[in-house]
Structures are given as C-alpha cells and as structure tokens.
C-alpha cells in the first residue's frame, strides 16, 4: 500500500477520535495528497518550491490537521521541530534541511550561522536553524494532537517529552521577550510575527537602514511575481535587522525593532491554557498556568485594545505608541475565552464592518484593512486572505457563540481551498489563488474543518471538548472591564 493510501485508509489505532472511519471526501483525499507530497520523512514543508524547509508555526498548524489522519505523524511533526530548540528556550522559525541546496532559499543557513553566532544562546550544534522565532502555537497544537489519540500519546510518552520543551519556550518569551515591561512578549523582526510585510511594520521599520541590495539575492522572486511579494526596500530592512541580531549573538537586549503584537500574544495565551491542560494530564494542577493566561489577557487588553477603534493594535515598544493600522492580527484575540462580552461584540462588529467586510464584500478574512491606504489584494500580508488566520477567526467566533458566522466562514474556507488547489493565500474579494499552490497549512486546516466542523470534538470521559479552543480552562474567570480591568 502506498503512503497516501495508508493515510486515507485510517488504520486502527487505539482511541482515535474524530470519526476516522468516516468515508473520505474527494476534498479530504486531495488535502491528504498535499500533505503527503510535502512530507520529508520527519516533518512537512510548507511548499516544495518556495519554502523547502521546516517552518515553526506552519508545523504547528500542520500537526493540527495531521492529527485526524495520523496522530503518530502529527506527534512526529512537533517532536522534530522541538528537537531543534535552543538551550535558552527559543524555538527557531526555520529548521533547515541539509539536503536542500543553499541557494534554494534566502536567508540560508550560511546567513544565520546558528551553531557559531548562536553558541552563547545555546543553538544546537547538529542542526542548522534560523535565530528568530514565530508565533507560539505549539502547546495548543500539542494538546489537540494528544486529544486526537490519548492512548497512543500516553503509550509513546508524547506529552511527557514535549512538556518541558514547551515550558522552556514559554519562559523564554515571557522573560527574555518582555521588552516593553508590561508583561507581553515582543517580536524583534517582522518575520517573527508571521505576517511578514504587514503595514503594521512600516512605521517601526522606517527607522532601519536597509542592507544594500547587492548584499543578498532574493530566492522568493524565483517562485512569485514581484508585485505579490515584499518590496526590495522592505527586504533590505529585514536583512539588516536579521544581520544585526545575528551579529549580537541573538541576544534580546537593546534592539532597534520591538513590537508587541496582538496575534502573537493571543496565541501565547491560548497556548498557556493548553500547557495547563498538558500539566494536568501529567499529574500537576495547571493552576499557575491558567492564572498566568488570565494575567496576560488583562495585559493584552490594557496595552493593545483601543475601544474607540474597536480592535487590538500593535504597540511600538521603542516609541511606546500604538500603531494604528488595522490588521487581521487585531482580530485573532477572538480566540480567547476570557474576553469581556462587550469587547467581543465590538470585535465581531469590526470583523463584519467595512474595514474587513466578512460576510459581505470578502470571502475570507483579509489580512489588512480594506479601506487602508496600503491595502493591496495581492501583495502578501498587505490585503490578501490567508487560511490559517481565517481558521483562527473561525474558531474564535465559535468560542463566543457566533455559530452562524463561524459556519459561513468555515464553508468559505473549504470552498476556497478546494477551488484554488490549496493556495498559500487568496484575493479576499475574488478568491483568486496567490502565492504557492499545494500549501501545507491550507491542506491541514482544511482537514481540521472537515473532521471537526463545529469545534465540538469528542468527549473522552473528562468532560473536555478538545477542539473547542476556547475551553481549555473550564473554570477560567472572565476579565472584567476593558481598561484597567481586574480578574473577578
């Protein structure tokens, strides 16, 4: 039996959840084939051409989808990534494959020089990585992967092995990256937040002197139109920031670019709740983790919420000011169960209003304000809709009881993924495919929505609905008030 057949045949595994014996649809089969085509033997690349290595948050989203067809491979996906963790706790945003030519992707391993430049920070010696990070979705993914097949997970000691690594990852973010002093984690490069050339970065990036164009070669333009990619000026600034960070030995002290981002911190909070569940599964209480998640939710609201604009914004740590650019990042805190009801209602109005147009002008959630001066429906994160952010918003709508809107967004994600050949991202108005096709997280999250359409999951005797992302802590207290709110 070939590998694709093995994945679609749903072999008998103990306590497999999510109705694995259900007949596979053609969309299911095509999504499985994408993941099989992108599988390297130990991890899944986002795409064979443009992104030929392992990416951090991509692998977390991919594991969320893989759990439905092979919980073992989903566990392996996360374990491979965490094997490349640095001693200081950071999980690097790229784990490089030694079989891929250096000129296939830039910045390549010889740019990052992780074994030497990252020695003081504890970079691994046996694998090459980048020196920056990506959003902390990993504990959330690990918990969902565990719940897909608890028997297999316990037999392999999956949670016992990943828990200390995930705890170290969170410690790094909460201690080394609290650059603003307000309790939230900061990103020190636009690539860390994952939305690489969002207009949110324009103001803080304007302070950065770009690296000379002749000092690097952009491999991304071999796979996409320049009109759809970041500009050469932006790329020069990305390279300068990364070079300076590398030359400081990847230390997180005085940095030129430091931004508190709502999506990055919302995912950290969701993963703190998940890490509490993991701790409880391993015999601890998890109480401290839940309390920390509540404190982070309070800090998120106090530092990044603007009631007049009706959404969350990034904060430039250097200037201390909010960056008033409306990005999908400011909607992703919908994922959190502890938001006040009035704040949640306001966020939903913003999502469905003229700036994002969901349910009206747009099919999926655009990455940037439809009315913003920098809006471009095709240029990377300056307007196009992405499947991972739409998935996060869909799950968040369900957390807060917005079932009809969530159902409509789910159907739009599935239709668009199907029609575009699992595109990397799409025009938010027309659904036209942009970027790479056969994209890993698009296929994986399609599988997740097919297998778990309503976010209910399967009860395993403990009253937990594992895929209802907002219910990690059934005893979580809601944050009261918006500005200066306390925990009730």
Tab-separated table of C-alpha atoms in Angstrom, residues 51-484:
chain	number	residue	atom	x	y	z
A	51	UNK	CA	9.515	27.020	1.333
A	52	UNK	CA	11.612	23.819	1.196
A	53	UNK	CA	12.489	23.599	4.923
A	54	UNK	CA	10.523	23.186	8.160
A	55	UNK	CA	8.792	26.322	9.447
A	56	UNK	CA	7.789	26.695	13.082
A	57	UNK	CA	4.178	27.854	13.117
A	58	UNK	CA	3.471	26.065	9.845
A	59	UNK	CA	4.348	22.780	11.532
A	60	UNK	CA	2.029	23.549	14.438
A	61	UNK	CA	-0.920	24.176	12.102
A	62	UNK	CA	0.023	21.150	10.004
A	63	UNK	CA	0.037	18.956	13.123
A	64	UNK	CA	-3.492	20.164	13.938
A	65	UNK	CA	-4.658	18.756	10.602
A	66	UNK	CA	-2.467	15.648	10.622
A	67	UNK	CA	-3.952	14.504	13.934
A	68	UNK	CA	-7.117	13.492	12.097
A	69	UNK	CA	-5.376	11.125	9.680
A	70	UNK	CA	-2.222	10.067	11.531
A	71	UNK	CA	-1.826	11.098	15.177
A	72	UNK	CA	1.608	9.480	15.129
A	73	UNK	CA	2.811	11.664	12.306
A	74	UNK	CA	1.307	14.741	13.962
A	75	UNK	CA	3.333	13.954	17.074
A	76	UNK	CA	6.459	13.418	14.975
A	77	UNK	CA	5.932	16.792	13.279
A	78	UNK	CA	6.085	18.624	16.593
A	79	UNK	CA	8.865	16.464	18.034
A	80	UNK	CA	11.084	17.144	15.008
A	81	UNK	CA	10.621	20.883	15.424
A	82	UNK	CA	11.282	20.807	19.164
A	83	UNK	CA	14.427	18.762	18.626
A	84	UNK	CA	15.910	21.944	17.132
A	85	UNK	CA	15.081	24.094	20.187
A	86	UNK	CA	17.863	26.281	21.579
A	87	UNK	CA	19.092	25.962	25.163
A	88	UNK	CA	17.658	29.384	26.046
A	89	UNK	CA	14.203	28.039	25.164
A	90	UNK	CA	13.566	29.656	21.793
A	91	UNK	CA	12.014	27.559	19.048
A	92	UNK	CA	13.609	28.758	15.788
A	93	UNK	CA	11.369	29.815	12.940
A	94	UNK	CA	13.198	27.629	10.383
A	95	UNK	CA	14.844	24.229	10.766
A	96	UNK	CA	16.993	23.765	7.671
A	97	UNK	CA	17.166	20.544	5.715
A	98	UNK	CA	20.767	19.645	4.830
A	99	UNK	CA	19.576	18.053	1.587
A	100	UNK	CA	18.288	21.372	0.190
A	101	UNK	CA	20.807	23.467	-1.807
A	102	UNK	CA	21.873	26.701	-0.119
A	103	UNK	CA	20.595	28.858	-2.972
A	104	UNK	CA	17.073	27.376	-2.792
A	105	UNK	CA	16.024	29.753	-0.025
A	106	UNK	CA	17.299	33.030	1.392
A	107	UNK	CA	18.287	33.683	4.130
A	108	UNK	CA	20.016	30.315	4.052
A	109	UNK	CA	21.889	28.512	6.863
A	110	UNK	CA	25.160	30.235	5.984
A	111	UNK	CA	23.463	33.582	6.661
A	112	UNK	CA	22.113	32.676	10.109
A	113	UNK	CA	25.273	30.784	11.221
A	114	UNK	CA	23.319	29.370	14.146
A	115	UNK	CA	25.970	26.941	15.517
A	116	UNK	CA	28.527	29.746	15.845
A	117	UNK	CA	26.605	33.032	16.149
A	118	UNK	CA	24.046	31.362	18.415
A	119	UNK	CA	26.516	29.469	20.584
A	120	UNK	CA	26.036	31.688	23.651
A	121	UNK	CA	22.248	31.289	23.380
A	122	UNK	CA	22.556	27.520	23.141
A	123	UNK	CA	21.870	26.905	19.465
A	124	UNK	CA	22.086	23.196	18.611
A	125	UNK	CA	25.343	22.046	17.037
A	126	UNK	CA	23.966	19.206	14.954
A	127	UNK	CA	21.227	21.040	13.056
A	128	UNK	CA	21.160	24.407	11.292
A	129	UNK	CA	18.359	26.822	12.165
A	130	UNK	CA	17.442	30.473	11.933
A	131	UNK	CA	17.892	32.609	15.044
A	132	UNK	CA	14.466	34.230	15.245
A	133	UNK	CA	11.117	32.724	16.297
A	134	UNK	CA	7.480	32.555	15.171
A	135	UNK	CA	4.115	32.676	16.979
A	136	UNK	CA	3.817	30.165	19.864
A	137	UNK	CA	1.030	27.895	18.568
A	138	UNK	CA	2.901	24.772	19.642
A	139	UNK	CA	1.397	23.924	23.033
A	140	UNK	CA	-2.066	24.396	21.570
A	141	UNK	CA	-1.163	22.038	18.727
A	142	UNK	CA	0.397	19.507	21.116
A	143	UNK	CA	-2.711	19.387	23.284
A	144	UNK	CA	-5.025	18.907	20.300
A	145	UNK	CA	-2.729	16.224	18.893
A	146	UNK	CA	-2.765	14.408	22.245
A	147	UNK	CA	-6.564	14.501	22.422
A	148	UNK	CA	-6.859	13.006	18.938
A	149	UNK	CA	-5.458	9.729	20.276
A	150	UNK	CA	-4.761	9.819	24.030
A	151	UNK	CA	-3.905	6.117	24.106
A	152	UNK	CA	-1.155	6.435	21.537
A	153	UNK	CA	0.080	9.653	23.129
A	154	UNK	CA	0.346	8.078	26.577
A	155	UNK	CA	1.957	4.916	25.225
A	156	UNK	CA	4.657	6.984	23.497
A	157	UNK	CA	5.102	9.420	26.381
A	158	UNK	CA	4.407	12.245	23.945
A	159	UNK	CA	3.278	14.904	26.425
A	160	UNK	CA	5.921	13.966	28.987
A	161	UNK	CA	8.609	14.583	26.367
A	162	UNK	CA	7.278	17.812	24.862
A	163	UNK	CA	6.072	19.437	28.093
A	164	UNK	CA	9.475	20.590	29.413
A	165	UNK	CA	10.391	21.938	25.991
A	166	UNK	CA	7.135	23.843	25.671
A	167	UNK	CA	7.521	25.201	29.204
A	168	UNK	CA	11.046	26.428	28.359
A	169	UNK	CA	9.716	28.027	25.159
A	170	UNK	CA	7.094	29.972	27.097
A	171	UNK	CA	9.646	31.019	29.749
A	172	UNK	CA	11.856	32.422	27.021
A	173	UNK	CA	9.011	34.520	25.618
A	174	UNK	CA	7.674	35.675	28.970
A	175	UNK	CA	11.065	36.637	30.424
A	176	UNK	CA	13.523	37.352	27.609
A	177	UNK	CA	10.977	38.994	25.333
A	178	UNK	CA	9.057	41.246	27.731
A	179	UNK	CA	10.896	44.192	26.195
A	180	UNK	CA	8.118	46.680	26.929
A	181	UNK	CA	7.914	45.796	30.618
A	182	UNK	CA	4.151	45.367	30.526
A	183	UNK	CA	4.029	41.574	30.604
A	184	UNK	CA	3.578	40.922	26.876
A	185	UNK	CA	6.091	39.290	24.540
A	186	UNK	CA	7.695	41.410	21.817
A	187	UNK	CA	8.789	40.393	18.348
A	188	UNK	CA	12.178	41.687	17.213
A	189	UNK	CA	11.717	41.081	13.495
A	190	UNK	CA	8.618	41.191	11.218
A	191	UNK	CA	9.250	37.568	10.235
A	192	UNK	CA	8.722	36.520	13.855
A	193	UNK	CA	5.101	37.562	13.874
A	194	UNK	CA	4.498	35.571	10.697
A	195	UNK	CA	2.747	38.359	8.774
A	196	UNK	CA	5.971	39.394	7.139
A	197	UNK	CA	5.264	42.667	5.357
A	198	UNK	CA	2.114	43.838	7.115
A	199	UNK	CA	1.629	47.625	7.065
A	200	UNK	CA	1.834	47.380	10.875
A	201	UNK	CA	5.608	47.207	10.469
A	202	UNK	CA	6.005	50.219	8.174
A	203	UNK	CA	6.491	52.833	10.898
A	204	UNK	CA	8.961	50.920	13.101
A	205	UNK	CA	10.800	49.645	10.003
A	206	UNK	CA	11.243	53.198	8.707
A	207	UNK	CA	13.949	53.680	11.352
A	208	UNK	CA	16.008	50.818	9.905
A	209	UNK	CA	18.737	51.467	7.318
A	210	UNK	CA	18.301	48.748	4.667
A	211	UNK	CA	21.091	46.378	3.734
A	212	UNK	CA	22.481	47.123	0.255
A	213	UNK	CA	20.548	45.315	-2.485
A	214	UNK	CA	23.788	43.822	-3.833
A	215	UNK	CA	24.485	42.115	-0.496
A	216	UNK	CA	21.778	39.453	-0.905
A	217	UNK	CA	19.793	37.584	-3.558
A	218	UNK	CA	16.060	37.053	-3.094
A	219	UNK	CA	15.199	33.434	-3.882
A	220	UNK	CA	11.483	34.126	-3.290
A	221	UNK	CA	11.219	36.012	-6.592
A	222	UNK	CA	12.018	32.767	-8.411
A	223	UNK	CA	8.623	31.474	-7.301
A	224	UNK	CA	6.334	34.507	-7.336
A	225	UNK	CA	5.613	37.796	-9.013
A	226	UNK	CA	7.461	40.814	-7.559
A	227	UNK	CA	4.079	42.585	-7.411
A	228	UNK	CA	2.866	39.983	-4.915
A	229	UNK	CA	5.955	39.918	-2.709
A	230	UNK	CA	7.574	42.385	-0.258
A	231	UNK	CA	9.428	45.234	-1.945
A	232	UNK	CA	13.227	45.285	-2.252
A	233	UNK	CA	13.292	48.166	0.258
A	234	UNK	CA	11.367	46.137	2.833
A	235	UNK	CA	13.549	43.115	2.190
A	236	UNK	CA	16.678	45.186	2.676
A	237	UNK	CA	15.393	46.223	6.086
A	238	UNK	CA	14.540	42.628	7.003
A	239	UNK	CA	18.077	41.588	6.115
A	240	UNK	CA	19.605	44.444	8.116
A	241	UNK	CA	17.580	43.553	11.221
A	242	UNK	CA	18.458	39.873	10.951
A	243	UNK	CA	22.143	40.644	10.351
A	244	UNK	CA	22.357	42.924	13.370
A	245	UNK	CA	20.558	40.404	15.583
A	246	UNK	CA	22.909	37.644	14.442
A	247	UNK	CA	25.994	39.783	14.989
A	248	UNK	CA	24.869	40.454	18.591
A	249	UNK	CA	24.771	36.718	19.188
A	250	UNK	CA	20.948	36.666	19.093
A	251	UNK	CA	20.665	38.496	22.405
A	252	UNK	CA	17.374	40.161	23.271
A	253	UNK	CA	18.549	43.312	24.974
A	254	UNK	CA	18.681	46.602	23.118
A	255	UNK	CA	17.045	46.104	19.720
A	256	UNK	CA	16.055	48.561	17.021
A	257	UNK	CA	12.765	46.849	16.237
A	258	UNK	CA	10.498	45.650	19.063
A	259	UNK	CA	6.724	45.377	18.705
A	260	UNK	CA	4.022	43.898	20.927
A	261	UNK	CA	1.633	42.159	18.567
A	262	UNK	CA	-1.926	41.090	19.493
A	263	UNK	CA	-1.975	37.821	17.499
A	264	UNK	CA	1.416	36.675	18.784
A	265	UNK	CA	0.343	37.283	22.375
A	266	UNK	CA	-3.152	35.856	21.909
A	267	UNK	CA	-1.604	32.626	20.653
A	268	UNK	CA	0.764	32.637	23.635
A	269	UNK	CA	-2.245	32.964	25.942
A	270	UNK	CA	-4.125	30.155	24.189
A	271	UNK	CA	-1.016	28.011	24.452
A	272	UNK	CA	-0.646	28.833	28.155
A	273	UNK	CA	-4.156	27.445	28.684
A	274	UNK	CA	-3.174	24.396	26.638
A	275	UNK	CA	0.033	23.954	28.618
A	276	UNK	CA	-2.059	23.985	31.785
A	277	UNK	CA	-4.119	21.129	30.335
A	278	UNK	CA	-0.921	19.268	29.461
A	279	UNK	CA	0.408	19.748	33.005
A	280	UNK	CA	-2.880	18.446	34.426
A	281	UNK	CA	-2.698	15.385	32.178
A	282	UNK	CA	0.788	14.735	33.578
A	283	UNK	CA	-0.393	14.954	37.190
A	284	UNK	CA	0.078	18.634	38.085
A	285	UNK	CA	-2.708	21.123	38.756
A	286	UNK	CA	-2.055	23.617	35.953
A	287	UNK	CA	-3.451	26.359	38.180
A	288	UNK	CA	-0.444	28.655	37.809
A	289	UNK	CA	-0.609	28.392	34.019
A	290	UNK	CA	-4.274	29.337	33.922
A	291	UNK	CA	-3.600	32.267	36.260
A	292	UNK	CA	-0.751	33.425	34.031
A	293	UNK	CA	-3.009	33.223	30.980
A	294	UNK	CA	-5.562	35.392	32.765
A	295	UNK	CA	-2.898	37.969	33.669
A	296	UNK	CA	-1.684	38.011	30.072
A	297	UNK	CA	-5.246	38.533	28.853
A	298	UNK	CA	-5.559	41.534	31.168
A	299	UNK	CA	-2.238	42.917	29.880
A	300	UNK	CA	-3.305	42.348	26.281
A	301	UNK	CA	-6.435	44.428	26.833
A	302	UNK	CA	-4.700	47.153	28.811
A	303	UNK	CA	-1.836	47.596	26.351
A	304	UNK	CA	-3.233	46.784	22.921
A	305	UNK	CA	-7.019	47.322	22.936
A	306	UNK	CA	-8.455	50.589	21.611
A	307	UNK	CA	-12.199	50.887	22.348
A	308	UNK	CA	-12.688	53.845	20.023
A	309	UNK	CA	-11.342	51.883	17.039
A	310	UNK	CA	-12.960	48.628	18.141
A	311	UNK	CA	-9.964	46.317	17.853
A	312	UNK	CA	-6.483	45.440	19.064
A	313	UNK	CA	-3.409	47.168	17.652
A	314	UNK	CA	0.332	46.581	17.721
A	315	UNK	CA	2.443	48.674	20.077
A	316	UNK	CA	5.833	50.024	19.016
A	317	UNK	CA	7.961	49.387	22.108
A	318	UNK	CA	10.587	51.934	21.042
A	319	UNK	CA	8.105	54.829	20.801
A	320	UNK	CA	5.608	53.453	23.302
A	321	UNK	CA	2.753	54.262	20.916
A	322	UNK	CA	0.074	52.097	19.359
A	323	UNK	CA	0.406	51.554	15.610
A	324	UNK	CA	-2.991	52.436	14.172
A	325	UNK	CA	-3.001	50.031	11.246
A	326	UNK	CA	-5.940	47.616	11.149
A	327	UNK	CA	-4.612	44.108	10.613
A	328	UNK	CA	-6.142	40.652	10.983
A	329	UNK	CA	-3.726	40.320	13.900
A	330	UNK	CA	-6.021	42.623	15.865
A	331	UNK	CA	-8.946	40.221	15.399
A	332	UNK	CA	-7.233	36.981	16.426
A	333	UNK	CA	-7.730	37.603	20.183
A	334	UNK	CA	-11.303	36.428	19.488
A	335	UNK	CA	-9.725	33.032	20.152
A	336	UNK	CA	-9.541	33.800	23.872
A	337	UNK	CA	-12.413	32.787	26.173
A	338	UNK	CA	-11.604	35.378	28.830
A	339	UNK	CA	-12.505	38.490	26.826
A	340	UNK	CA	-15.340	40.652	28.180
A	341	UNK	CA	-18.580	40.237	26.262
A	342	UNK	CA	-18.814	43.872	25.205
A	343	UNK	CA	-15.280	43.763	23.832
A	344	UNK	CA	-16.038	40.546	21.934
A	345	UNK	CA	-19.185	42.029	20.431
A	346	UNK	CA	-17.204	45.059	19.300
A	347	UNK	CA	-14.556	42.855	17.682
A	348	UNK	CA	-17.227	40.941	15.767
A	349	UNK	CA	-18.731	44.212	14.523
A	350	UNK	CA	-15.287	45.303	13.327
A	351	UNK	CA	-14.748	41.951	11.597
A	352	UNK	CA	-18.045	42.249	9.719
A	353	UNK	CA	-17.855	46.000	9.137
A	354	UNK	CA	-16.387	47.963	6.223
A	355	UNK	CA	-12.734	47.505	7.239
A	356	UNK	CA	-12.762	43.689	6.875
A	357	UNK	CA	-16.112	43.023	5.206
A	358	UNK	CA	-16.572	39.428	6.334
A	359	UNK	CA	-19.944	38.074	5.283
A	360	UNK	CA	-20.312	40.848	2.741
A	361	UNK	CA	-17.528	42.079	0.490
A	362	UNK	CA	-14.975	39.402	1.394
A	363	UNK	CA	-14.959	35.593	1.342
A	364	UNK	CA	-12.215	35.034	3.877
A	365	UNK	CA	-10.746	37.445	6.423
A	366	UNK	CA	-8.430	39.937	4.682
A	367	UNK	CA	-5.031	40.397	6.253
A	368	UNK	CA	-5.345	44.182	6.249
A	369	UNK	CA	-7.899	46.987	6.313
A	370	UNK	CA	-9.882	47.108	3.044
A	371	UNK	CA	-10.025	50.904	3.431
A	372	UNK	CA	-6.379	51.373	4.391
A	373	UNK	CA	-4.022	53.354	2.186
A	374	UNK	CA	-1.601	50.415	1.999
A	375	UNK	CA	-4.253	47.841	1.026
A	376	UNK	CA	-3.310	45.601	-1.898
A	377	UNK	CA	-5.424	42.485	-2.558
A	378	UNK	CA	-2.445	40.515	-3.914
A	379	UNK	CA	0.675	41.732	-2.112
A	380	UNK	CA	1.477	39.211	0.586
A	381	UNK	CA	0.209	40.362	4.031
A	382	UNK	CA	-0.994	43.771	2.839
A	383	UNK	CA	-4.510	42.636	1.990
A	384	UNK	CA	-4.809	39.021	0.801
A	385	UNK	CA	-6.672	36.469	2.906
A	386	UNK	CA	-4.777	33.573	4.488
A	387	UNK	CA	-6.222	30.256	5.539
A	388	UNK	CA	-4.531	29.996	8.934
A	389	UNK	CA	-5.793	33.379	10.132
A	390	UNK	CA	-9.293	32.651	8.821
A	391	UNK	CA	-9.176	29.330	10.697
A	392	UNK	CA	-8.200	31.130	13.909
A	393	UNK	CA	-11.009	33.659	13.485
A	394	UNK	CA	-13.497	30.850	12.696
A	395	UNK	CA	-12.543	29.015	15.876
A	396	UNK	CA	-12.755	32.287	17.804
A	397	UNK	CA	-16.266	33.000	16.535
A	398	UNK	CA	-17.322	29.578	17.841
A	399	UNK	CA	-15.743	30.258	21.223
A	400	UNK	CA	-18.056	33.237	21.634
A	401	UNK	CA	-21.241	31.641	20.304
A	402	UNK	CA	-21.205	33.228	16.839
A	403	UNK	CA	-22.250	29.969	15.224
A	404	UNK	CA	-23.829	31.261	12.008
A	405	UNK	CA	-20.863	33.465	11.173
A	406	UNK	CA	-18.475	30.642	12.011
A	407	UNK	CA	-20.401	28.212	9.808
A	408	UNK	CA	-20.324	30.649	6.899
A	409	UNK	CA	-16.585	31.253	7.285
A	410	UNK	CA	-15.911	27.524	7.536
A	411	UNK	CA	-17.779	26.873	4.296
A	412	UNK	CA	-15.932	29.723	2.584
A	413	UNK	CA	-12.559	28.337	3.700
A	414	UNK	CA	-13.403	24.865	2.386
A	415	UNK	CA	-14.768	26.114	-0.938
A	416	UNK	CA	-11.814	28.416	-1.497
A	417	UNK	CA	-9.203	25.827	-0.549
A	418	UNK	CA	-10.843	23.380	-2.951
A	419	UNK	CA	-11.172	25.839	-5.822
A	420	UNK	CA	-7.599	27.142	-5.576
A	421	UNK	CA	-5.683	23.897	-5.177
A	422	UNK	CA	-4.874	24.697	-1.522
A	423	UNK	CA	-3.298	28.053	-2.317
A	424	UNK	CA	-0.978	29.840	0.072
A	425	UNK	CA	-3.285	32.883	0.146
A	426	UNK	CA	-6.037	34.457	-1.968
A	427	UNK	CA	-7.538	37.721	-3.147
A	428	UNK	CA	-10.076	38.467	-0.378
A	429	UNK	CA	-12.681	39.728	-2.852
A	430	UNK	CA	-12.485	37.150	-5.645
A	431	UNK	CA	-10.824	34.157	-4.017
A	432	UNK	CA	-8.172	34.131	-6.770
A	433	UNK	CA	-5.176	31.978	-5.838
A	434	UNK	CA	-1.924	33.754	-4.963
A	435	UNK	CA	1.499	32.504	-3.893
A	436	UNK	CA	2.331	28.807	-3.771
A	437	UNK	CA	-0.176	26.053	-4.508
A	438	UNK	CA	-0.380	22.817	-2.554
A	439	UNK	CA	0.357	24.764	0.626
A	440	UNK	CA	0.815	22.735	3.798
A	441	UNK	CA	-1.263	24.562	6.375
A	442	UNK	CA	-4.066	25.210	3.897
A	443	UNK	CA	-4.432	21.461	3.335
A	444	UNK	CA	-4.045	20.656	7.041
A	445	UNK	CA	-6.607	23.179	8.268
A	446	UNK	CA	-9.000	22.071	5.540
A	447	UNK	CA	-8.792	18.593	7.085
A	448	UNK	CA	-9.416	20.045	10.529
A	449	UNK	CA	-12.564	21.847	9.423
A	450	UNK	CA	-13.781	18.766	7.538
A	451	UNK	CA	-13.318	16.486	10.559
A	452	UNK	CA	-14.435	18.906	13.260
A	453	UNK	CA	-16.941	21.244	11.612
A	454	UNK	CA	-18.438	22.672	14.799
A	455	UNK	CA	-15.463	22.711	17.148
A	456	UNK	CA	-17.094	20.195	19.454
A	457	UNK	CA	-14.579	17.387	19.309
A	458	UNK	CA	-15.249	14.109	21.098
A	459	UNK	CA	-15.707	13.622	24.806
A	460	UNK	CA	-13.158	11.294	26.365
A	461	UNK	CA	-14.813	10.874	29.723
A	462	UNK	CA	-13.424	14.012	31.351
A	463	UNK	CA	-15.999	16.470	30.052
A	464	UNK	CA	-13.446	18.152	27.805
A	465	UNK	CA	-14.202	19.121	24.230
A	466	UNK	CA	-10.645	19.069	22.902
A	467	UNK	CA	-11.072	21.079	19.745
A	468	UNK	CA	-13.125	23.845	21.273
A	469	UNK	CA	-10.072	26.072	21.510
A	470	UNK	CA	-11.646	28.488	23.910
A	471	UNK	CA	-12.427	25.979	26.650
A	472	UNK	CA	-9.034	24.869	27.892
A	473	UNK	CA	-9.896	26.188	31.312
A	474	UNK	CA	-13.467	25.380	32.208
A	475	UNK	CA	-13.027	27.313	35.441
A	476	UNK	CA	-11.379	30.350	33.833
A	477	UNK	CA	-12.665	33.672	35.123
A	478	UNK	CA	-13.670	36.355	32.673
A	479	UNK	CA	-11.669	39.551	32.635
A	480	UNK	CA	-13.862	42.358	33.958
A	481	UNK	CA	-13.679	45.769	32.420
A	482	UNK	CA	-11.680	46.846	29.423
A	483	UNK	CA	-9.204	49.428	30.640
A	484	UNK	CA	-7.636	48.561	33.972
